[in-house]
Amino acid sequence: MIKKITADQLQVGMYIHHLVVGWLNNPFTSSKFLLKSKSDILKIRDAGIKWVEIDTSKGIDTLLVKSTRPKVEASVKQQTKSAKEEMEAAKAAFEDARQFISGVMNSAKMGQCVELEQVEPVIKDLSDSILRNENALLGLTHIRNMDYYTFEHSVSFSVLMMSFAKGMGKSDEFVCAVGIGGLLHDIGKTITPDHILNKPGKLTPEEFVIMKEHVVHSRIILEKTEGLSQISMDVAAMHHEKYDGNGYPLGLNKDQISLAGQMSAIVDVYDALTADRCYHKGKKPSEALQFLLKGSGSHFNPQLVQQFIQSVGIYPAGSVVLLNNGYLATVIEIKDNMLKPIVEIFFNTKTKQNVQKELIDLSSSTDLKIKNVDSYENWNIKPLIA
């Protein structure tokens, strides 16, 4: 089968059927060949080629790519780790999930159904990471590439939903179900015209009507997925419904919206607000939480908003804060005290110089505290992954 994928999804073992590029810019002598090495993939990307067509009958498929996640013995999977210790596995799980949902969406464009058995391993690795230490994955949700917004939003949405459910004490089954729903919730956007989906500005009323249809499209696509739970379906079908009944597509309100649906409405807005887009700069996590609080009782279930804030923290993992001694730090982990997380200092705003990274548990410090929320941009510093 011929499948169009992004160059970012390429893996050794795929068979290139066509490079979507003019022949003058083709770095190879042929447009049909087997990818035998990573250097071939780098050559394609370095040539600025964004899309390729692969032949899955002659090479591996996107959904059959072996995971890059480090193997973890079953006996230690549920052991808790520090956020720093978990970060490597979290990065790999996040990247695998992003590549997976990219492949799923490209397949959906061609009318292929989503197969649940392909989704479950991806969600399991994300949920295992969250069980070991949710702060690692939560920190990664703040480091985004606007070119991959739709894919990374789906992964971040899934991570936030699972962390939210875990914080509420929900069962492992519920946690995984909302994670699956989160990963697939925007699959209906594969039907939305690209000029509307990627428009760098405000949509017209007519365009917004078309955009809103993606929720219905998601439901229609996912209804063909055998074995998908109602919880997962509710996440996809209800994430734009509002507590006061002014949402879409059905205008449901309060108890007409399931718990998973009410949770997804909160998570969708939070993640969309904090992400950089081509037409706006993402808000700081603290600003997004304030927006949720203002919408409590109207757009969102007020009790669930409070529980969501409890799950991500007032200073969410991955956010940048300014300490009262003038040092910038990244929030690494939230334990018992939401106001005093574990942070990692990296920059002295007084000398305007990078400093050696050092972990500090603010709950154990009598002198140090968070002065306010800051950002990399204020000091012209490139984002650093903890």
mmCIF file of C-alpha atoms in Angstrom:
data_model
loop_
_atom_site.group_PDB
_atom_site.id
_atom_site.type_symbol
_atom_site.label_atom_id
_atom_site.label_comp_id
_atom_site.label_asym_id
_atom_site.label_seq_id
_atom_site.Cartn_x
_atom_site.Cartn_y
_atom_site.Cartn_z
ATOM 1 C CA MET A 1 0.000 0.000 0.000
ATOM 2 C CA ILE A 2 1.227 3.500 -0.826
ATOM 3 C CA LYS A 3 1.161 5.842 2.181
ATOM 4 C CA LYS A 4 2.124 9.517 2.415
ATOM 5 C CA ILE A 5 4.039 10.364 5.599
ATOM 6 C CA THR A 6 6.199 13.182 6.941
ATOM 7 C CA ALA A 7 9.976 12.967 6.672
ATOM 8 C CA ASP A 8 10.033 13.025 10.467
ATOM 9 C CA GLN A 9 8.376 9.581 10.509
ATOM 10 C CA LEU A 10 10.994 7.898 8.345
ATOM 11 C CA GLN A 11 12.695 4.827 9.727
ATOM 12 C CA VAL A 12 15.352 2.461 8.402
ATOM 13 C CA GLY A 13 13.556 -0.397 6.633
ATOM 14 C CA MET A 14 10.912 1.723 4.911
ATOM 15 C CA TYR A 15 10.668 1.596 1.122
ATOM 16 C CA ILE A 16 10.542 5.019 -0.535
ATOM 17 C CA HIS A 17 7.994 5.035 -3.359
ATOM 18 C CA HIS A 18 8.208 8.763 -4.111
ATOM 19 C CA LEU A 19 9.998 11.811 -2.708
ATOM 20 C CA VAL A 20 7.702 14.821 -2.769
ATOM 21 C CA VAL A 21 10.317 17.134 -4.286
ATOM 22 C CA GLY A 22 11.403 18.420 -7.694
ATOM 23 C CA TRP A 23 14.041 16.317 -9.459
ATOM 24 C CA LEU A 24 16.638 19.101 -9.195
ATOM 25 C CA ASN A 25 16.431 18.949 -5.407
ATOM 26 C CA ASN A 26 16.375 15.160 -5.177
ATOM 27 C CA PRO A 27 19.548 14.082 -3.300
ATOM 28 C CA PHE A 28 19.247 10.556 -4.742
ATOM 29 C CA THR A 29 19.528 9.157 -8.264
ATOM 30 C CA SER A 30 16.146 7.449 -7.893
ATOM 31 C CA SER A 31 12.865 8.173 -6.132
ATOM 32 C CA LYS A 32 12.228 4.511 -5.360
ATOM 33 C CA PHE A 33 14.565 2.733 -2.961
ATOM 34 C CA LEU A 34 14.848 1.006 0.433
ATOM 35 C CA LEU A 35 16.089 3.088 3.362
ATOM 36 C CA LYS A 36 19.113 1.112 4.539
ATOM 37 C CA SER A 37 20.750 3.593 6.911
ATOM 38 C CA LYS A 38 20.069 6.621 9.087
ATOM 39 C CA SER A 39 22.342 8.664 6.822
ATOM 40 C CA ASP A 40 19.784 8.263 4.011
ATOM 41 C CA ILE A 41 17.082 9.656 6.296
ATOM 42 C CA LEU A 42 19.281 12.602 7.277
ATOM 43 C CA LYS A 43 19.991 13.272 3.598
ATOM 44 C CA ILE A 44 16.241 13.489 2.902
ATOM 45 C CA ARG A 45 15.639 15.851 5.816
ATOM 46 C CA ASP A 46 18.692 18.002 5.013
ATOM 47 C CA ALA A 47 17.335 18.451 1.484
ATOM 48 C CA GLY A 48 14.285 20.133 3.020
ATOM 49 C CA ILE A 49 11.919 17.363 1.936
ATOM 50 C CA LYS A 50 8.849 17.435 4.187
ATOM 51 C CA TRP A 51 6.745 14.623 2.714
ATOM 52 C CA VAL A 52 7.460 11.241 1.160
ATOM 53 C CA GLU A 53 5.418 8.304 -0.059
ATOM 54 C CA ILE A 54 6.308 4.831 1.194
ATOM 55 C CA ASP A 55 5.291 1.417 -0.122
ATOM 56 C CA THR A 56 4.321 -0.718 2.874
ATOM 57 C CA SER A 57 4.257 -3.868 0.734
ATOM 58 C CA LYS A 58 8.013 -3.543 0.172
ATOM 59 C CA GLY A 59 9.093 -2.125 3.553
ATOM 60 C CA ILE A 60 7.925 -1.494 7.102
ATOM 61 C CA ASP A 61 4.870 0.592 7.930
ATOM 62 C CA THR A 62 4.736 3.596 10.267
ATOM 63 C CA LEU A 63 2.588 1.706 12.766
ATOM 64 C CA LEU A 64 4.962 -1.259 12.795
ATOM 65 C CA VAL A 65 8.113 0.675 13.697
ATOM 66 C CA LYS A 66 9.880 -0.804 16.690
ATOM 67 C CA SER A 67 9.755 1.360 19.767
ATOM 68 C CA THR A 68 12.769 3.462 20.728
ATOM 69 C CA ARG A 69 11.758 3.304 24.365
ATOM 70 C CA PRO A 70 14.302 1.805 26.745
ATOM 71 C CA LYS A 71 13.199 -1.584 27.985
ATOM 72 C CA VAL A 72 12.147 -1.730 31.625
ATOM 73 C CA GLU A 73 11.874 -4.964 33.521
ATOM 74 C CA ALA A 74 8.315 -5.803 34.583
ATOM 75 C CA SER A 75 9.366 -6.122 38.213
ATOM 76 C CA VAL A 76 10.451 -2.479 38.396
ATOM 77 C CA LYS A 77 7.846 -0.850 36.144
ATOM 78 C CA GLN A 78 5.736 0.418 38.993
ATOM 79 C CA GLN A 79 8.619 1.604 41.176
ATOM 80 C CA THR A 80 8.630 5.325 41.734
ATOM 81 C CA LYS A 81 11.563 7.330 40.433
ATOM 82 C CA SER A 82 12.664 10.910 40.676
ATOM 83 C CA ALA A 83 11.681 13.131 37.751
ATOM 84 C CA LYS A 84 15.331 13.328 36.682
ATOM 85 C CA GLU A 85 15.682 9.542 36.686
ATOM 86 C CA GLU A 86 12.474 9.109 34.675
ATOM 87 C CA MET A 87 13.233 11.814 32.094
ATOM 88 C CA GLU A 88 15.015 9.610 29.530
ATOM 89 C CA ALA A 89 12.189 7.073 29.381
ATOM 90 C CA ALA A 90 9.618 9.898 29.330
ATOM 91 C CA LYS A 91 11.302 11.577 26.354
ATOM 92 C CA ALA A 92 11.316 8.326 24.390
ATOM 93 C CA ALA A 93 7.665 7.548 25.245
ATOM 94 C CA PHE A 94 6.595 11.073 24.251
ATOM 95 C CA GLU A 95 8.457 10.924 20.928
ATOM 96 C CA ASP A 96 7.118 7.454 20.126
ATOM 97 C CA ALA A 97 3.583 8.655 20.844
ATOM 98 C CA ARG A 98 4.063 11.704 18.617
ATOM 99 C CA GLN A 99 5.310 9.578 15.729
ATOM 100 C CA PHE A 100 2.488 7.108 16.298
ATOM 101 C CA ILE A 101 -0.322 9.673 16.207
ATOM 102 C CA SER A 102 1.287 11.290 13.142
ATOM 103 C CA GLY A 103 1.103 7.940 11.357
ATOM 104 C CA VAL A 104 -2.439 7.284 12.545
ATOM 105 C CA MET A 105 -3.643 10.652 11.269
ATOM 106 C CA ASN A 106 -2.000 10.156 7.890
ATOM 107 C CA SER A 107 -3.624 6.722 7.649
ATOM 108 C CA ALA A 108 -6.998 8.195 8.633
ATOM 109 C CA LYS A 109 -6.735 10.680 5.769
ATOM 110 C CA MET A 110 -6.774 7.718 3.437
ATOM 111 C CA GLY A 111 -9.791 6.152 5.118
ATOM 112 C CA GLN A 112 -8.002 3.553 7.226
ATOM 113 C CA CYS A 113 -9.479 2.591 10.600
ATOM 114 C CA VAL A 114 -7.678 2.974 13.902
ATOM 115 C CA GLU A 115 -6.835 -0.390 15.438
ATOM 116 C CA LEU A 116 -6.996 -0.394 19.221
ATOM 117 C CA GLU A 117 -4.240 -2.985 19.640
ATOM 118 C CA GLN A 118 -1.839 -0.522 18.023
ATOM 119 C CA VAL A 119 -2.805 2.289 20.400
ATOM 120 C CA GLU A 120 -2.660 0.369 23.668
ATOM 121 C CA PRO A 121 1.138 -0.246 23.797
ATOM 122 C CA VAL A 122 1.787 3.466 23.221
ATOM 123 C CA ILE A 123 -0.576 4.438 26.029
ATOM 124 C CA LYS A 124 0.861 1.767 28.309
ATOM 125 C CA ASP A 125 4.364 3.213 28.049
ATOM 126 C CA LEU A 126 3.036 6.718 28.720
ATOM 127 C CA SER A 127 0.989 5.526 31.687
ATOM 128 C CA ASP A 128 3.916 3.479 33.064
ATOM 129 C CA SER A 129 6.057 6.618 32.972
ATOM 130 C CA ILE A 130 3.319 8.593 34.731
ATOM 131 C CA LEU A 131 3.060 5.919 37.438
ATOM 132 C CA ARG A 132 6.822 6.028 38.004
ATOM 133 C CA ASN A 133 6.872 9.846 38.091
ATOM 134 C CA GLU A 134 4.333 11.985 36.251
ATOM 135 C CA ASN A 135 6.460 15.140 36.527
ATOM 136 C CA ALA A 136 8.866 13.973 33.807
ATOM 137 C CA LEU A 137 6.173 13.750 31.114
ATOM 138 C CA LEU A 138 4.344 16.826 32.403
ATOM 139 C CA GLY A 139 7.556 18.792 32.014
ATOM 140 C CA LEU A 140 7.853 17.709 28.387
ATOM 141 C CA THR A 141 4.373 19.010 27.564
ATOM 142 C CA HIS A 142 5.784 22.548 27.838
ATOM 143 C CA ILE A 143 8.520 21.963 25.239
ATOM 144 C CA ARG A 144 6.757 22.021 21.913
ATOM 145 C CA ASN A 145 7.410 22.504 18.208
ATOM 146 C CA MET A 146 4.720 24.608 16.535
ATOM 147 C CA ASP A 147 5.337 22.757 13.235
ATOM 148 C CA TYR A 148 4.005 19.606 14.897
ATOM 149 C CA TYR A 149 1.250 21.245 16.938
ATOM 150 C CA THR A 150 -1.585 18.860 16.070
ATOM 151 C CA PHE A 151 0.490 15.771 16.854
ATOM 152 C CA GLU A 152 2.135 17.132 20.011
ATOM 153 C CA HIS A 153 -1.166 18.548 21.265
ATOM 154 C CA SER A 154 -2.630 15.055 21.023
ATOM 155 C CA VAL A 155 0.235 13.553 23.037
ATOM 156 C CA SER A 156 0.243 16.337 25.641
ATOM 157 C CA PHE A 157 -3.540 16.089 25.896
ATOM 158 C CA SER A 158 -3.196 12.356 26.571
ATOM 159 C CA VAL A 159 -0.479 12.854 29.202
ATOM 160 C CA LEU A 160 -2.443 15.577 30.985
ATOM 161 C CA MET A 161 -5.620 13.481 30.974
ATOM 162 C CA MET A 162 -3.834 10.507 32.504
ATOM 163 C CA SER A 163 -2.124 12.661 35.130
ATOM 164 C CA PHE A 164 -5.469 14.316 35.911
ATOM 165 C CA ALA A 165 -7.179 10.937 36.324
ATOM 166 C CA LYS A 166 -4.312 9.564 38.410
ATOM 167 C CA GLY A 167 -4.490 12.603 40.710
ATOM 168 C CA MET A 168 -8.211 11.937 41.196
ATOM 169 C CA GLY A 169 -7.438 8.386 42.308
ATOM 170 C CA LYS A 170 -9.104 6.747 39.320
ATOM 171 C CA SER A 171 -8.469 3.112 38.379
ATOM 172 C CA ASP A 172 -5.678 2.109 35.994
ATOM 173 C CA GLU A 173 -8.364 1.164 33.449
ATOM 174 C CA PHE A 174 -9.865 4.656 33.594
ATOM 175 C CA VAL A 175 -6.421 6.272 33.371
ATOM 176 C CA CYS A 176 -5.579 4.292 30.230
ATOM 177 C CA ALA A 177 -9.017 4.882 28.692
ATOM 178 C CA VAL A 178 -8.765 8.682 28.982
ATOM 179 C CA GLY A 179 -5.212 8.433 27.674
ATOM 180 C CA ILE A 180 -6.382 6.596 24.559
ATOM 181 C CA GLY A 181 -9.199 9.088 24.078
ATOM 182 C CA GLY A 182 -6.747 11.955 24.485
ATOM 183 C CA LEU A 183 -4.311 10.589 21.944
ATOM 184 C CA LEU A 184 -7.093 10.132 19.361
ATOM 185 C CA HIS A 185 -9.379 13.047 20.251
ATOM 186 C CA ASP A 186 -8.429 15.239 17.274
ATOM 187 C CA ILE A 187 -8.287 12.540 14.616
ATOM 188 C CA GLY A 188 -11.295 14.187 12.953
ATOM 189 C CA LYS A 189 -9.035 17.083 11.970
ATOM 190 C CA THR A 190 -7.760 14.850 9.174
ATOM 191 C CA ILE A 191 -10.999 15.787 7.386
ATOM 192 C CA THR A 192 -10.634 19.519 8.068
ATOM 193 C CA PRO A 193 -9.216 21.446 5.070
ATOM 194 C CA ASP A 194 -5.567 22.417 5.653
ATOM 195 C CA HIS A 195 -6.156 26.083 4.832
ATOM 196 C CA ILE A 196 -8.576 26.273 7.782
ATOM 197 C CA LEU A 197 -6.683 23.988 10.141
ATOM 198 C CA ASN A 198 -3.406 25.897 9.689
ATOM 199 C CA LYS A 199 -4.751 29.394 9.146
ATOM 200 C CA PRO A 200 -2.395 31.919 10.830
ATOM 201 C CA GLY A 201 -5.142 34.072 12.269
ATOM 202 C CA LYS A 202 -8.724 34.222 13.426
ATOM 203 C CA LEU A 203 -11.203 32.052 11.548
ATOM 204 C CA THR A 204 -14.197 33.599 9.849
ATOM 205 C CA PRO A 205 -17.633 32.514 11.137
ATOM 206 C CA GLU A 206 -17.997 30.258 8.104
ATOM 207 C CA GLU A 207 -14.555 28.708 8.650
ATOM 208 C CA PHE A 208 -15.269 28.154 12.343
ATOM 209 C CA VAL A 209 -18.406 26.180 11.459
ATOM 210 C CA ILE A 210 -16.233 23.873 9.348
ATOM 211 C CA MET A 211 -13.574 23.648 12.084
ATOM 212 C CA LYS A 212 -16.154 22.611 14.692
ATOM 213 C CA GLU A 213 -17.107 19.639 12.545
ATOM 214 C CA HIS A 214 -13.830 17.921 13.472
ATOM 215 C CA VAL A 215 -15.459 16.653 16.686
ATOM 216 C CA VAL A 216 -18.193 14.897 14.712
ATOM 217 C CA HIS A 217 -15.607 13.521 12.301
ATOM 218 C CA SER A 218 -13.584 12.172 15.246
ATOM 219 C CA ARG A 219 -16.631 10.359 16.587
ATOM 220 C CA ILE A 220 -17.457 8.867 13.182
ATOM 221 C CA ILE A 221 -13.885 7.666 12.642
ATOM 222 C CA LEU A 222 -13.546 6.217 16.153
ATOM 223 C CA GLU A 223 -16.910 4.434 15.992
ATOM 224 C CA LYS A 224 -15.180 2.105 13.519
ATOM 225 C CA THR A 225 -12.512 1.217 16.099
ATOM 226 C CA GLU A 226 -13.475 -2.140 17.537
ATOM 227 C CA GLY A 227 -13.178 -2.376 21.314
ATOM 228 C CA LEU A 228 -12.835 1.354 22.010
ATOM 229 C CA SER A 229 -14.366 2.149 25.412
ATOM 230 C CA GLN A 230 -17.138 4.684 25.947
ATOM 231 C CA ILE A 231 -14.761 6.631 28.188
ATOM 232 C CA SER A 232 -12.282 7.050 25.322
ATOM 233 C CA MET A 233 -15.105 7.984 22.955
ATOM 234 C CA ASP A 234 -16.424 10.602 25.378
ATOM 235 C CA VAL A 235 -13.036 12.307 25.513
ATOM 236 C CA ALA A 236 -13.035 12.675 21.735
ATOM 237 C CA ALA A 237 -16.729 13.528 21.357
ATOM 238 C CA MET A 238 -17.138 15.917 24.306
ATOM 239 C CA HIS A 239 -13.908 17.891 24.651
ATOM 240 C CA HIS A 240 -15.578 21.027 23.243
ATOM 241 C CA GLU A 241 -18.788 20.763 25.264
ATOM 242 C CA LYS A 242 -19.150 23.378 28.036
ATOM 243 C CA TYR A 243 -20.515 23.058 31.544
ATOM 244 C CA ASP A 244 -23.150 25.761 30.890
ATOM 245 C CA GLY A 245 -24.370 24.186 27.635
ATOM 246 C CA ASN A 246 -22.751 26.704 25.284
ATOM 247 C CA GLY A 247 -20.269 24.271 23.768
ATOM 248 C CA TYR A 248 -20.419 22.078 20.674
ATOM 249 C CA PRO A 249 -21.345 19.925 18.827
ATOM 250 C CA LEU A 250 -24.418 18.982 20.907
ATOM 251 C CA GLY A 251 -24.666 21.819 23.433
ATOM 252 C CA LEU A 252 -24.664 19.411 26.379
ATOM 253 C CA ASN A 253 -24.505 20.775 29.931
ATOM 254 C CA LYS A 254 -23.468 19.650 33.405
ATOM 255 C CA ASP A 255 -24.460 16.034 34.060
ATOM 256 C CA GLN A 256 -25.234 15.483 30.379
ATOM 257 C CA ILE A 257 -21.473 15.572 29.903
ATOM 258 C CA SER A 258 -19.690 12.520 31.307
ATOM 259 C CA LEU A 259 -16.843 12.841 33.801
ATOM 260 C CA ALA A 260 -14.283 12.073 31.093
ATOM 261 C CA GLY A 261 -15.918 14.665 28.840
ATOM 262 C CA GLN A 262 -15.833 17.358 31.537
ATOM 263 C CA MET A 263 -12.192 16.563 32.279
ATOM 264 C CA SER A 264 -11.267 16.726 28.593
ATOM 265 C CA ALA A 265 -12.796 20.206 28.193
ATOM 266 C CA ILE A 266 -10.458 21.510 30.906
ATOM 267 C CA VAL A 267 -7.378 19.764 29.554
ATOM 268 C CA ASP A 268 -7.999 20.810 25.943
ATOM 269 C CA VAL A 269 -8.193 24.503 26.820
ATOM 270 C CA TYR A 270 -5.202 24.372 29.183
ATOM 271 C CA ASP A 271 -2.951 22.671 26.643
ATOM 272 C CA ALA A 272 -4.081 24.879 23.756
ATOM 273 C CA LEU A 273 -3.455 28.040 25.809
ATOM 274 C CA THR A 274 0.061 27.043 26.857
ATOM 275 C CA ALA A 275 1.227 25.959 23.377
ATOM 276 C CA ASP A 276 2.974 28.224 20.881
ATOM 277 C CA ARG A 277 1.113 28.554 17.599
ATOM 278 C CA CYS A 278 2.002 30.275 14.356
ATOM 279 C CA TYR A 279 -0.421 33.069 15.261
ATOM 280 C CA HIS A 280 0.103 33.482 19.022
ATOM 281 C CA LYS A 281 2.603 32.929 21.801
ATOM 282 C CA GLY A 282 1.565 30.371 24.394
ATOM 283 C CA LYS A 283 0.546 31.598 27.824
ATOM 284 C CA LYS A 284 2.476 30.733 30.958
ATOM 285 C CA PRO A 285 0.964 27.746 32.808
ATOM 286 C CA SER A 286 -0.026 30.017 35.700
ATOM 287 C CA GLU A 287 -1.925 32.302 33.298
ATOM 288 C CA ALA A 288 -3.720 29.327 31.761
ATOM 289 C CA LEU A 289 -4.752 28.136 35.229
ATOM 290 C CA GLN A 290 -6.145 31.604 35.969
ATOM 291 C CA PHE A 291 -8.185 31.373 32.750
ATOM 292 C CA LEU A 292 -9.609 28.040 33.894
ATOM 293 C CA LEU A 293 -10.537 29.523 37.259
ATOM 294 C CA LYS A 294 -12.351 32.406 35.555
ATOM 295 C CA GLY A 295 -14.292 29.884 33.471
ATOM 296 C CA SER A 296 -15.296 27.792 36.482
ATOM 297 C CA GLY A 297 -19.051 27.344 36.682
ATOM 298 C CA SER A 298 -19.587 28.476 33.095
ATOM 299 C CA HIS A 299 -17.249 26.687 30.718
ATOM 300 C CA PHE A 300 -15.913 24.195 33.246
ATOM 301 C CA ASN A 301 -16.995 22.147 36.252
ATOM 302 C CA PRO A 302 -15.575 24.210 39.155
ATOM 303 C CA GLN A 303 -14.788 21.187 41.316
ATOM 304 C CA LEU A 304 -12.854 19.546 38.491
ATOM 305 C CA VAL A 305 -10.898 22.743 37.816
ATOM 306 C CA GLN A 306 -9.680 22.667 41.430
ATOM 307 C CA GLN A 307 -8.741 19.000 41.066
ATOM 308 C CA PHE A 308 -6.894 19.709 37.813
ATOM 309 C CA ILE A 309 -4.864 22.460 39.492
ATOM 310 C CA GLN A 310 -4.046 19.989 42.257
ATOM 311 C CA SER A 311 -2.820 17.477 39.657
ATOM 312 C CA VAL A 312 -0.545 19.830 37.669
ATOM 313 C CA GLY A 313 0.386 22.170 40.528
ATOM 314 C CA ILE A 314 0.376 25.953 40.770
ATOM 315 C CA TYR A 315 3.852 25.829 39.256
ATOM 316 C CA PRO A 316 3.567 22.875 36.828
ATOM 317 C CA ALA A 317 6.588 20.731 36.057
ATOM 318 C CA GLY A 318 8.536 22.266 33.187
ATOM 319 C CA SER A 319 7.594 25.858 33.962
ATOM 320 C CA VAL A 320 10.254 28.517 34.565
ATOM 321 C CA VAL A 321 10.274 30.480 37.819
ATOM 322 C CA LEU A 322 12.332 33.291 39.329
ATOM 323 C CA LEU A 323 13.601 32.677 42.855
ATOM 324 C CA ASN A 324 13.949 35.433 45.421
ATOM 325 C CA ASN A 325 17.761 35.237 45.111
ATOM 326 C CA GLY A 326 17.630 36.220 41.440
ATOM 327 C CA TYR A 327 18.154 32.767 39.948
ATOM 328 C CA LEU A 328 15.983 31.322 37.193
ATOM 329 C CA ALA A 329 14.969 27.716 37.717
ATOM 330 C CA THR A 330 12.935 25.030 36.003
ATOM 331 C CA VAL A 331 10.281 23.280 38.076
ATOM 332 C CA ILE A 332 11.284 19.616 38.119
ATOM 333 C CA GLU A 333 8.948 17.938 40.549
ATOM 334 C CA ILE A 334 5.989 18.712 42.796
ATOM 335 C CA LYS A 335 5.654 16.710 45.982
ATOM 336 C CA ASP A 336 3.653 17.642 49.072
ATOM 337 C CA ASN A 337 3.748 21.446 48.900
ATOM 338 C CA MET A 338 2.567 22.947 45.586
ATOM 339 C CA LEU A 339 4.137 26.294 46.507
ATOM 340 C CA LYS A 340 7.550 24.751 47.166
ATOM 341 C CA PRO A 341 8.460 22.272 44.416
ATOM 342 C CA ILE A 342 11.838 20.807 43.551
ATOM 343 C CA VAL A 343 13.529 23.142 41.068
ATOM 344 C CA GLU A 344 16.740 23.189 39.046
ATOM 345 C CA ILE A 345 18.579 26.500 38.862
ATOM 346 C CA PHE A 346 20.301 27.324 35.572
ATOM 347 C CA PHE A 347 20.675 31.138 35.186
ATOM 348 C CA ASN A 348 21.653 34.113 37.348
ATOM 349 C CA THR A 349 19.565 37.129 36.346
ATOM 350 C CA LYS A 350 21.853 39.501 38.283
ATOM 351 C CA THR A 351 25.003 38.548 36.375
ATOM 352 C CA LYS A 352 23.040 37.418 33.295
ATOM 353 C CA GLN A 353 25.114 34.263 33.094
ATOM 354 C CA ASN A 354 24.367 30.561 33.012
ATOM 355 C CA VAL A 355 25.218 28.729 36.201
ATOM 356 C CA GLN A 356 25.897 25.086 36.910
ATOM 357 C CA LYS A 357 22.615 23.235 37.205
ATOM 358 C CA GLU A 358 21.660 22.325 40.754
ATOM 359 C CA LEU A 359 18.553 20.689 42.175
ATOM 360 C CA ILE A 360 16.970 22.505 45.114
ATOM 361 C CA ASP A 361 14.048 21.258 47.183
ATOM 362 C CA LEU A 362 12.325 24.496 48.165
ATOM 363 C CA SER A 363 10.305 22.695 50.835
ATOM 364 C CA SER A 364 13.573 22.064 52.687
ATOM 365 C CA SER A 365 14.838 25.637 52.334
ATOM 366 C CA THR A 366 13.960 28.368 54.826
ATOM 367 C CA ASP A 367 15.448 31.186 52.732
ATOM 368 C CA LEU A 368 14.619 30.369 49.126
ATOM 369 C CA LYS A 369 11.160 30.696 47.613
ATOM 370 C CA ILE A 370 9.530 31.403 44.267
ATOM 371 C CA LYS A 371 9.185 35.123 43.603
ATOM 372 C CA ASN A 372 7.186 34.876 40.411
ATOM 373 C CA VAL A 373 6.745 32.964 37.155
ATOM 374 C CA ASP A 374 9.236 33.926 34.444
ATOM 375 C CA SER A 375 10.193 32.719 30.965
ATOM 376 C CA TYR A 376 13.194 31.893 28.799
ATOM 377 C CA GLU A 377 12.217 34.627 26.352
ATOM 378 C CA ASN A 378 12.567 37.386 28.953
ATOM 379 C CA TRP A 379 16.273 36.592 29.187
ATOM 380 C CA ASN A 380 16.890 35.439 25.594
ATOM 381 C CA ILE A 381 17.684 31.892 26.686
ATOM 382 C CA LYS A 382 16.928 28.806 24.654
ATOM 383 C CA PRO A 383 14.626 26.297 26.398
ATOM 384 C CA LEU A 384 16.492 23.597 28.269
ATOM 385 C CA ILE A 385 15.030 20.136 28.784
ATOM 386 C CA ALA A 386 15.484 19.150 32.395
#
